[in-house]
Structures are given as structure tokens and as C-alpha cells.
Amino acid sequence: IISVREEEENSSRRRGDGSWKKIKEREGKDLLYVERCRRHRWRCAEVTFTCSEEALCHHWVITLLFSSAGRPKHLLVYINPYGGKQQGKRIYEQKVAPLFALAGIFTHVFVTQHANYARDHLRTEAELKKFDGVVCVGGDGMFSEIIHGLIWRTQIDIGVDPNCPDEILLPSSLRIGIIPAGSTDCICFATVGTNDPVTSALHIIVGDSQPMDVCSVHHNNMFLRYSVSLLGYGFYGDVLTDSERKRWMGPARYDLSGVKMFLSHHYYEGTVSYLPASDIVGTPRDAARCRSGYVRAERYEMDDSDTEWRTIRGKFLAINAASMSCACPRTPKGLSPAAHLADGTTDLILVRKCSRFDFLRHLLRHTNKDDQFDLTFVEVHRVRHFRFTPRHCQSDSDLELDLRENGKHQIFSQICRDHPACGCTPAYSSWNCDGEILNHTAIDVRVHCQLIKLFARGIEEPTVFEDFTNPCAI
């Protein structure tokens, strides 16, 4: 909420042309506010308050300006000029920066020069105490850089070793804002309900706060990455690995790689061990969705000794861990529609070896209203901690050599009934960690409850928009 006419009066007074007296006689204040539109979008609107007493009018302005203590005043902004359609800088300068200026928010802007620029700057150079939050302008990869830099810096500053998988991680005091400017912007879509830069900027301005769980991924007591959306082994790992060799195609590379991996129909053998979230109300197959104002649990870290580990061995086409719905415009339900943002769990989805036709049925259910888990070869568990070990363990150097050799296969590998008989299938896949490749297959994954906070409020119910008759109430 911003006083516009007060600035007009001050400007006229400085000019010395006497026009400020006419402005003062109006005894009114123009204020900007948030107005809800369709499809979860927000827009900036203006309302004029008038009253007979100037002091009362001024009191209204002060009350509205400082009614929300959570509104940020100083923001650290990172812009990725290369992500998506390379529109990040233009989106920020034309759509976001003017709103921040109206709201009286001071910004320190960095345009990233190379990959991991924001991560490294947050880890070592950024003076975080000067800011109320960090904003990333880009896609999911840019957001991943921000959380890696911010979480790592927070743990190092308080003396926590990120390489130890059993350490309890402490959250940063800074909230993170996402201005979508990438290819899919899955995280923004799953937390706001739309990939609209103006809506995201207004969520930042009003000071919304949405906690989020974060998974830490380790291999042999060595930290690999953090994940907030998808960890995928098998199909989604293969799609990402293949698509990285086709970056020149742009977003279309995911479609081509997806078709190729579907036809290849690779499966992988291994063992999955997990700790079920037995104390959580609800299951991954609930009809309830994670919506605005819905927080399942207070932040805490669970002791692994409280629950008994369970083990599953088999041949899998896909092993996925979804810490949020992973919804995006192309798959509005996501991989796990009932996954929650801040309950300290992830939904572990196991797709066992099946026919191509059955696997296609499973994939198509991500785009319609059918239950994608209601299939005999699919099982899903809500867990706090899980581990995966491939059937044949190799040294890291041998494994990386195998992965490179597998990448040299022809576009369409031989299709046969039993892969081991002809040796056309690779022995290992890669993990897709929020769109980044992990070449280590044996991993240990632990969920850290509400480790970060976003400038968001979760997806609002449609009735909020349909029945909203008094936008000034915001």
C-alpha cells in the first residue's frame, strides 16, 4: 500500500509553484492495493481515500502502510539473463522493478554471469544481514542456486556440517521470492498457482510467508544436493540425461527425450529402504490438496529411531520422490497431487517393471482426473527418510565411466523383451534432482521440515476469487 498523493504534494512543494496548496485542499490520499483476478493472478489497483480532516487522512495512510510487519524493505535480487526465453532481465525491469519502487522497497540487483554465480555469491560474499529476503528472477534452476547458497551459508555460519546426513539443519531467517522467467517454473506454479511475474512480485510486496520442506541428498557421508520438488531415478533421470545433449533444441528437447526413453523402456534393479511418516494424518492418495493457510505440522526433525525401516527390492521403471505436487501448466495435477509443502515428508512413488502400454497409462493419468496410483504396478508411500542402492555396486570411477558410455547410444536403442539377454539396457540410471543430474546412484535422502520460507501463501482456493466482492479488504 503506497501513498501516491503525498509524494505528489512533496514534489510540488519542492518546485515552489504553489500547486501543493491545491493538492492539500483535496485532503485525500491515493493508495495502491492488491486485487485478485482470475486463475490465481493478482493485479495492482488504486483507491482514493477522502475525509474532512487532514490529520485523520494521514493517520489512515500510516496505519495502512505499517499494518503488516512482514513486508520487506531491502531485497537482494539475482537475475538469470539466460534462462527460459532469455527474458529475465526485461521481465524484472519492466514488470517487477516499478512495483518494488512504488512499494518503497530498496533492491540490490545482480545479473548472473555464469552458472552457480548466485549460489557462490550467497555462500561467500553476500552481506545477508542487510536484507529482508532474496529474490531470484529465472526458472527452477535459478531457484535451486538460491537455496543451495542460502542453506549452505546458514549452516556454515552456525557451525553445522552439511556433509553429515544426520545433522539437524537450521532454517535461514531470509525469505525467498521467485519471479518466474524460466521454461517450466514448476516451483512457482505449485506454490502460487500461476506463473505470472506481477502476481509473484505482489506476493513479495505484501510480505507473504510460506514454509517449505527441503530434502538433503548424500552419498557415503558426502553432500550432493538439496531438493524441493522432484527426485527421479529411472525414467525421469534418463529423460533429463538425454535432454542435456539436446539443449540447442530449447524446451522441445524434453518431449523428444521423453518419447525416446518411453520407447527404450529401461528398467533398473535395486533396493529402496524408507522410514514411513506414520504420525502424519492423511496419505498420498487423499483427495485433499495443499492450499493456502494449510500447514500440517510445526517445524521439527524426527529421530530415525522412532520408526522401523521398511525395505522393497525389485525392478523399477521409475523411482520418484515428490516433496510437492510438482504441478506445472502441462501437468496441472502434478506427480503427487496430495503432496504437502511443509509437513516434513516426501511422497515416494515406485513404478515397477510393466508393459509399455501400462506405463503409458500411468503417464497419461498425470494429465487427467484419474488416480495415477490406482495401478497394480505403482505404489506410493509418505516418508521422512529413504535410501536407494542399485543391485550391483561399483566404484564411483567405474560408475561414471558406465554413465558416459551409455550416453553414446543411438537415438533409439534396441527394443527387446528381456534387456539382460541382449545387453541393450544400461545397468544404471541417473537421479534427476530438481532438473540437475546426479551421477551417484546410491543415495541417502532426508526431509528437513520447513527449512526455507517463500514470499508466497500457497495456492488459494477458487472460491476466494469467485466470491470475492470487496477487493479493498486485502
GROMACS .gro file of N, CA, C and O in nm, residues 280-366:
model
  348
  280ILE      N    1   0.171  -3.886   1.052
  280ILE     CA    2   0.107  -3.783   0.971
  280ILE      C    3  -0.034  -3.827   0.935
  280ILE      O    4  -0.059  -3.940   0.894
  281VAL      N    5  -0.129  -3.734   0.950
  281VAL     CA    6  -0.266  -3.761   0.913
  281VAL      C    7  -0.279  -3.748   0.762
  281VAL      O    8  -0.240  -3.647   0.704
  282GLY      N    9  -0.334  -3.851   0.697
  282GLY     CA   10  -0.352  -3.845   0.553
  282GLY      C   11  -0.251  -3.930   0.479
  282GLY      O   12  -0.148  -3.973   0.534
  283THR      N   13  -0.279  -3.954   0.351
  283THR     CA   14  -0.193  -4.035   0.266
  283THR      C   15  -0.175  -3.965   0.132
  283THR      O   16  -0.247  -3.871   0.099
  284PRO      N   17  -0.080  -4.014   0.050
  284PRO     CA   18  -0.061  -3.954  -0.083
  284PRO      C   19  -0.181  -3.970  -0.175
  284PRO      O   20  -0.187  -3.903  -0.279
  285ARG      N   21  -0.277  -4.054  -0.138
  285ARG     CA   22  -0.394  -4.075  -0.225
  285ARG      C   23  -0.517  -4.001  -0.175
  285ARG      O   24  -0.629  -4.025  -0.221
  286ASP      N   25  -0.498  -3.908  -0.082
  286ASP     CA   26  -0.610  -3.827  -0.035
  286ASP      C   27  -0.660  -3.735  -0.145
  286ASP      O   28  -0.585  -3.693  -0.233
  287ALA      N   29  -0.787  -3.701  -0.134
  287ALA     CA   30  -0.843  -3.603  -0.227
  287ALA      C   31  -0.806  -3.461  -0.187
  287ALA      O   32  -0.811  -3.369  -0.268
  288ALA      N   33  -0.767  -3.443  -0.060
  288ALA     CA   34  -0.731  -3.309  -0.011
  288ALA      C   35  -0.604  -3.260  -0.078
  288ALA      O   36  -0.513  -3.338  -0.106
  289ARG      N   37  -0.597  -3.132  -0.103
  289ARG     CA   38  -0.480  -3.071  -0.164
  289ARG      C   39  -0.417  -2.971  -0.068
  289ARG      O   40  -0.482  -2.919   0.022
  290CYS      N   41  -0.289  -2.945  -0.090
  290CYS     CA   42  -0.218  -2.845  -0.009
  290CYS      C   43  -0.256  -2.707  -0.062
  290CYS      O   44  -0.225  -2.673  -0.176
  291ARG      N   45  -0.326  -2.630   0.021
  291ARG     CA   46  -0.375  -2.500  -0.021
  291ARG      C   47  -0.333  -2.391   0.078
  291ARG      O   48  -0.278  -2.420   0.184
  292SER      N   49  -0.361  -2.268   0.043
  292SER     CA   50  -0.322  -2.153   0.122
  292SER      C   51  -0.372  -2.165   0.266
  292SER      O   52  -0.487  -2.201   0.290
  293GLY      N   53  -0.284  -2.136   0.362
  293GLY     CA   54  -0.320  -2.140   0.503
  293GLY      C   55  -0.317  -2.277   0.565
  293GLY      O   56  -0.348  -2.293   0.683
  294TYR      N   57  -0.277  -2.378   0.487
  294TYR     CA   58  -0.279  -2.515   0.538
  294TYR      C   59  -0.137  -2.559   0.571
  294TYR      O   60  -0.056  -2.580   0.481
  295VAL      N   61  -0.105  -2.569   0.698
  295VAL     CA   62   0.025  -2.616   0.744
  295VAL      C   63   0.002  -2.738   0.832
  295VAL      O   64  -0.065  -2.730   0.934
  296ARG      N   65   0.058  -2.851   0.792
  296ARG     CA   66   0.031  -2.976   0.860
  296ARG      C   67   0.094  -2.984   0.999
  296ARG      O   68   0.037  -3.038   1.090
  297ALA      N   69   0.217  -2.933   1.011
  297ALA     CA   70   0.289  -2.957   1.136
  297ALA      C   71   0.381  -2.840   1.168
  297ALA      O   72   0.420  -2.763   1.081
  298GLU      N   73   0.411  -2.826   1.295
  298GLU     CA   74   0.514  -2.731   1.334
  298GLU      C   75   0.650  -2.787   1.292
  298GLU      O   76   0.668  -2.908   1.275
  299ARG      N   77   0.745  -2.697   1.277
  299ARG     CA   78   0.876  -2.743   1.232
  299ARG      C   79   0.944  -2.829   1.339
  299ARG      O   80   0.952  -2.794   1.454
  300TYR      N   81   0.992  -2.945   1.295
  300TYR     CA   82   1.067  -3.033   1.383
  300TYR      C   83   1.145  -3.132   1.299
  300TYR      O   84   1.121  -3.149   1.181
  301GLU      N   85   1.243  -3.197   1.362
  301GLU     CA   86   1.320  -3.301   1.297
  301GLU      C   87   1.293  -3.432   1.370
  301GLU      O   88   1.297  -3.440   1.492
  302MET      N   89   1.264  -3.537   1.294
  302MET     CA   90   1.227  -3.665   1.352
  302MET      C   91   1.350  -3.750   1.380
  302MET      O   92   1.444  -3.755   1.301
  303ASP      N   93   1.349  -3.817   1.492
  303ASP     CA   94   1.454  -3.912   1.527
  303ASP      C   95   1.426  -4.043   1.453
  303ASP      O   96   1.319  -4.102   1.464
  304ASP      N   97   1.525  -4.091   1.375
  304ASP     CA   98   1.506  -4.212   1.296
  304ASP      C   99   1.475  -4.334   1.381
  304ASP      O  100   1.418  -4.432   1.333
  305SER      N  101   1.510  -4.332   1.508
  305SER     CA  102   1.486  -4.448   1.594
  305SER      C  103   1.339  -4.462   1.632
  305SER      O  104   1.298  -4.564   1.687
  306ASP      N  105   1.257  -4.360   1.602
  306ASP     CA  106   1.116  -4.365   1.640
  306ASP      C  107   1.033  -4.457   1.551
  306ASP      O  108   0.922  -4.493   1.586
  307THR      N  109   1.085  -4.491   1.432
  307THR     CA  110   1.008  -4.568   1.335
  307THR      C  111   1.094  -4.680   1.279
  307THR      O  112   1.216  -4.667   1.266
  308GLU      N  113   1.030  -4.788   1.242
  308GLU     CA  114   1.100  -4.903   1.186
  308GLU      C  115   1.118  -4.887   1.036
  308GLU      O  116   1.025  -4.852   0.963
  309TRP      N  117   1.239  -4.914   0.988
  309TRP     CA  118   1.268  -4.905   0.845
  309TRP      C  119   1.198  -5.018   0.771
  309TRP      O  120   1.184  -5.129   0.820
  310ARG      N  121   1.156  -4.988   0.648
  310ARG     CA  122   1.097  -5.089   0.560
  310ARG      C  123   1.178  -5.096   0.432
  310ARG      O  124   1.236  -4.996   0.389
  311THR      N  125   1.181  -5.214   0.371
  311THR     CA  126   1.267  -5.237   0.255
  311THR      C  127   1.187  -5.299   0.140
  311THR      O  128   1.105  -5.388   0.162
  312ILE      N  129   1.212  -5.249   0.020
  312ILE     CA  130   1.149  -5.302  -0.101
  312ILE      C  131   1.258  -5.327  -0.205
  312ILE      O  132   1.338  -5.239  -0.235
  313ARG      N  133   1.261  -5.448  -0.260
  313ARG     CA  134   1.357  -5.483  -0.366
  313ARG      C  135   1.281  -5.516  -0.493
  313ARG      O  136   1.171  -5.570  -0.488
  314GLY      N  137   1.339  -5.483  -0.607
  314GLY     CA  138   1.270  -5.515  -0.731
  314GLY      C  139   1.330  -5.448  -0.852
  314GLY      O  140   1.440  -5.392  -0.847
  315LYS      N  141   1.255  -5.456  -0.963
  315LYS     CA  142   1.293  -5.393  -1.089
  315LYS      C  143   1.197  -5.276  -1.113
  315LYS      O  144   1.075  -5.295  -1.112
  316PHE      N  145   1.254  -5.159  -1.132
  316PHE     CA  146   1.173  -5.037  -1.137
  316PHE      C  147   1.194  -4.962  -1.268
  316PHE      O  148   1.307  -4.945  -1.314
  317LEU      N  149   1.083  -4.916  -1.324
  317LEU     CA  150   1.091  -4.823  -1.437
  317LEU      C  151   1.117  -4.681  -1.388
  317LEU      O  152   1.181  -4.601  -1.458
  318ALA      N  153   1.068  -4.649  -1.269
  318ALA     CA  154   1.087  -4.515  -1.214
  318ALA      C  155   1.078  -4.520  -1.063
  318ALA      O  156   0.994  -4.593  -1.007
  319ILE      N  157   1.164  -4.444  -0.998
  319ILE     CA  158   1.158  -4.421  -0.854
  319ILE      C  159   1.156  -4.270  -0.836
  319ILE      O  160   1.253  -4.201  -0.870
  320ASN      N  161   1.045  -4.218  -0.785
  320ASN     CA  162   1.030  -4.072  -0.773
  320ASN      C  163   0.999  -4.034  -0.629
  320ASN      O  164   0.925  -4.104  -0.560
  321ALA      N  165   1.056  -3.923  -0.586
  321ALA     CA  166   1.024  -3.865  -0.456
  321ALA      C  167   0.976  -3.723  -0.480
  321ALA      O  168   1.052  -3.637  -0.526
  322ALA      N  169   0.848  -3.697  -0.450
  322ALA     CA  170   0.788  -3.566  -0.474
  322ALA      C  171   0.762  -3.496  -0.341
  322ALA      O  172   0.680  -3.541  -0.262
  323SER      N  173   0.833  -3.388  -0.317
  323SER     CA  174   0.817  -3.311  -0.193
  323SER      C  175   0.708  -3.206  -0.206
  323SER      O  176   0.674  -3.140  -0.108
  324MET      N  177   0.656  -3.187  -0.326
  324MET     CA  178   0.541  -3.102  -0.352
  324MET      C  179   0.463  -3.167  -0.466
  324MET      O  180   0.502  -3.272  -0.516
  325SER      N  181   0.356  -3.108  -0.506
  325SER     CA  182   0.275  -3.170  -0.611
  325SER      C  183   0.351  -3.182  -0.743
  325SER      O  184   0.321  -3.268  -0.825
  326CYS      N  185   0.451  -3.095  -0.765
  326CYS     CA  186   0.526  -3.088  -0.892
  326CYS      C  187   0.433  -3.054  -1.008
  326CYS      O  188   0.454  -3.096  -1.122
  327ALA      N  189   0.329  -2.977  -0.979
  327ALA     CA  190   0.236  -2.935  -1.084
  327ALA      C  191   0.300  -2.827  -1.171
  327ALA      O  192   0.383  -2.749  -1.125
  328CYS      N  193   0.260  -2.824  -1.297
  328CYS     CA  194   0.301  -2.720  -1.390
  328CYS      C  195   0.190  -2.707  -1.493
  328CYS      O  196   0.097  -2.788  -1.494
  329PRO      N  197   0.195  -2.607  -1.579
  329PRO     CA  198   0.083  -2.589  -1.673
  329PRO      C  199   0.054  -2.711  -1.759
  329PRO      O  200  -0.060  -2.736  -1.797
  330ARG      N  201   0.155  -2.793  -1.789
  330ARG     CA  202   0.133  -2.909  -1.874
  330ARG      C  203   0.077  -3.028  -1.796
  330ARG      O  204   0.012  -3.115  -1.854
  331THR      N  205   0.107  -3.036  -1.667
  331THR     CA  206   0.050  -3.141  -1.582
  331THR      C  207  -0.008  -3.074  -1.458
  331THR      O  208   0.057  -3.066  -1.353
  332PRO      N  209  -0.130  -3.021  -1.467
  332PRO     CA  210  -0.187  -2.940  -1.358
  332PRO      C  211  -0.199  -3.014  -1.225
  332PRO      O  212  -0.195  -2.949  -1.120
  333LYS      N  213  -0.213  -3.147  -1.226
  333LYS     CA  214  -0.221  -3.221  -1.100
  333LYS      C  215  -0.084  -3.246  -1.041
  333LYS      O  216  -0.069  -3.253  -0.920
  334GLY      N  217   0.016  -3.266  -1.127
  334GLY     CA  218   0.149  -3.296  -1.080
  334GLY      C  219   0.173  -3.444  -1.061
  334GLY      O  220   0.086  -3.528  -1.084
  335LEU      N  221   0.293  -3.478  -1.014
  335LEU     CA  222   0.329  -3.618  -0.992
  335LEU      C  223   0.263  -3.674  -0.868
  335LEU      O  224   0.235  -3.794  -0.861
  336SER      N  225   0.240  -3.590  -0.768
  336SER     CA  226   0.174  -3.635  -0.645
  336SER      C  227   0.079  -3.525  -0.600
  336SER      O  228   0.116  -3.436  -0.523
  337PRO      N  229  -0.045  -3.528  -0.646
  337PRO     CA  230  -0.139  -3.417  -0.623
  337PRO      C  231  -0.162  -3.384  -0.476
  337PRO      O  232  -0.188  -3.268  -0.443
  338ALA      N  233  -0.152  -3.482  -0.387
  338ALA     CA  234  -0.181  -3.458  -0.246
  338ALA      C  235  -0.057  -3.429  -0.162
  338ALA      O  236  -0.066  -3.420  -0.039
  339ALA      N  237   0.059  -3.414  -0.226
  339ALA     CA  238   0.182  -3.383  -0.151
  339ALA      C  239   0.169  -3.246  -0.087
  339ALA      O  240   0.109  -3.154  -0.143
  340HIS      N  241   0.228  -3.232   0.032
  340HIS     CA  242   0.218  -3.106   0.107
  340HIS      C  243   0.354  -3.037   0.114
  340HIS      O  244   0.459  -3.102   0.117
  341LEU      N  245   0.347  -2.906   0.119
  341LEU     CA  246   0.470  -2.826   0.113
  341LEU      C  247   0.550  -2.826   0.242
  341LEU      O  248   0.672  -2.810   0.239
  342ALA      N  249   0.483  -2.842   0.356
  342ALA     CA  250   0.552  -2.813   0.482
  342ALA      C  251   0.514  -2.909   0.594
  342ALA      O  252   0.501  -2.869   0.708
  343ASP      N  253   0.497  -3.038   0.563
  343ASP     CA  254   0.463  -3.135   0.667
  343ASP      C  255   0.579  -3.226   0.703
  343ASP      O  256   0.562  -3.322   0.778
  344GLY      N  257   0.699  -3.200   0.649
  344GLY     CA  258   0.815  -3.279   0.685
  344GLY      C  259   0.821  -3.415   0.618
  344GLY      O  260   0.889  -3.506   0.669
  345THR      N  261   0.754  -3.432   0.504
  345THR     CA  262   0.752  -3.561   0.435
  345THR      C  263   0.775  -3.542   0.286
  345THR      O  264   0.763  -3.432   0.233
  346THR      N  265   0.804  -3.654   0.219
  346THR     CA  266   0.806  -3.660   0.074
  346THR      C  267   0.731  -3.785   0.031
  346THR      O  268   0.728  -3.885   0.105
  347ASP      N  269   0.668  -3.779  -0.084
  347ASP     CA  270   0.591  -3.894  -0.134
  347ASP      C  271   0.680  -3.977  -0.225
  347ASP      O  272   0.722  -3.932  -0.332
  348LEU      N  273   0.709  -4.099  -0.181
  348LEU     CA  274   0.796  -4.192  -0.254
  348LEU      C  275   0.710  -4.277  -0.348
  348LEU      O  276   0.627  -4.356  -0.302
  349ILE      N  277   0.730  -4.261  -0.477
  349ILE     CA  278   0.648  -4.328  -0.579
  349ILE      C  279   0.735  -4.432  -0.651
  349ILE      O  280   0.836  -4.397  -0.713
  350LEU      N  281   0.695  -4.557  -0.645
  350LEU     CA  282   0.769  -4.667  -0.706
  350LEU      C  283   0.687  -4.725  -0.820
  350LEU      O  284   0.575  -4.772  -0.800
  351VAL      N  285   0.743  -4.719  -0.941
  351VAL     CA  286   0.678  -4.776  -1.059
  351VAL      C  287   0.756  -4.900  -1.100
  351VAL      O  288   0.868  -4.890  -1.151
  352ARG      N  289   0.699  -5.015  -1.075
  352ARG     CA  290   0.768  -5.141  -1.103
  352ARG      C  291   0.767  -5.172  -1.253
  352ARG      O  292   0.692  -5.112  -1.330
  353LYS      N  293   0.848  -5.270  -1.291
  353LYS     CA  294   0.855  -5.312  -1.430
  353LYS      C  295   0.716  -5.355  -1.478
  353LYS      O  296   0.646  -5.430  -1.413
  354CYS      N  297   0.676  -5.302  -1.594
  354CYS     CA  298   0.547  -5.334  -1.653
  354CYS      C  299   0.557  -5.318  -1.804
  354CYS      O  300   0.663  -5.284  -1.857
  355SER      N  301   0.447  -5.340  -1.874
  355SER     CA  302   0.447  -5.325  -2.019
  355SER      C  303   0.450  -5.177  -2.057
  355SER      O  304   0.418  -5.089  -1.976
  356ARG      N  305   0.485  -5.149  -2.181
  356ARG     CA  306   0.484  -5.011  -2.228
  356ARG      C  307   0.344  -4.952  -2.221
  356ARG      O  308   0.326  -4.835  -2.189
  357PHE      N  309   0.245  -5.034  -2.254
  357PHE     CA  310   0.108  -4.986  -2.252
  357PHE      C  311   0.068  -4.944  -2.111
  357PHE      O  312   0.007  -4.837  -2.091
  358ASP      N  313   0.101  -5.027  -2.011
  358ASP     CA  314   0.066  -4.994  -1.873
  358ASP      C  315   0.141  -4.869  -1.826
  358ASP      O  316   0.085  -4.784  -1.756
  359PHE      N  317   0.268  -4.857  -1.865
  359PHE     CA  318   0.344  -4.739  -1.824
  359PHE      C  319   0.286  -4.614  -1.889
  359PHE      O  320   0.280  -4.507  -1.826
  360LEU      N  321   0.240  -4.626  -2.013
  360LEU     CA  322   0.176  -4.513  -2.079
  360LEU      C  323   0.048  -4.474  -2.005
  360LEU      O  324   0.019  -4.354  -1.991
  361ARG      N  325  -0.028  -4.571  -1.959
  361ARG     CA  326  -0.148  -4.540  -1.879
  361ARG      C  327  -0.112  -4.458  -1.757
  361ARG      O  328  -0.179  -4.360  -1.723
  362HIS      N  329  -0.004  -4.496  -1.690
  362HIS     CA  330   0.040  -4.424  -1.571
  362HIS      C  331   0.078  -4.280  -1.606
  362HIS      O  332   0.040  -4.185  -1.536
  363LEU      N  333   0.153  -4.262  -1.715
  363LEU     CA  334   0.197  -4.128  -1.754
  363LEU      C  335   0.079  -4.040  -1.793
  363LEU      O  336   0.073  -3.921  -1.758
  364LEU      N  337  -0.017  -4.096  -1.865
  364LEU     CA  338  -0.131  -4.017  -1.910
  364LEU      C  339  -0.219  -3.972  -1.794
  364LEU      O  340  -0.286  -3.869  -1.802
  365ARG      N  341  -0.218  -4.047  -1.685
  365ARG     CA  342  -0.301  -4.010  -1.571
  365ARG      C  343  -0.249  -3.885  -1.499
  365ARG      O  344  -0.318  -3.831  -1.413
  366HIS      N  345  -0.129  -3.841  -1.532
  366HIS     CA  346  -0.080  -3.716  -1.476
  366HIS      C  347  -0.152  -3.596  -1.538
  366HIS      O  348  -0.146  -3.485  -1.484
   0.00000   0.00000   0.00000
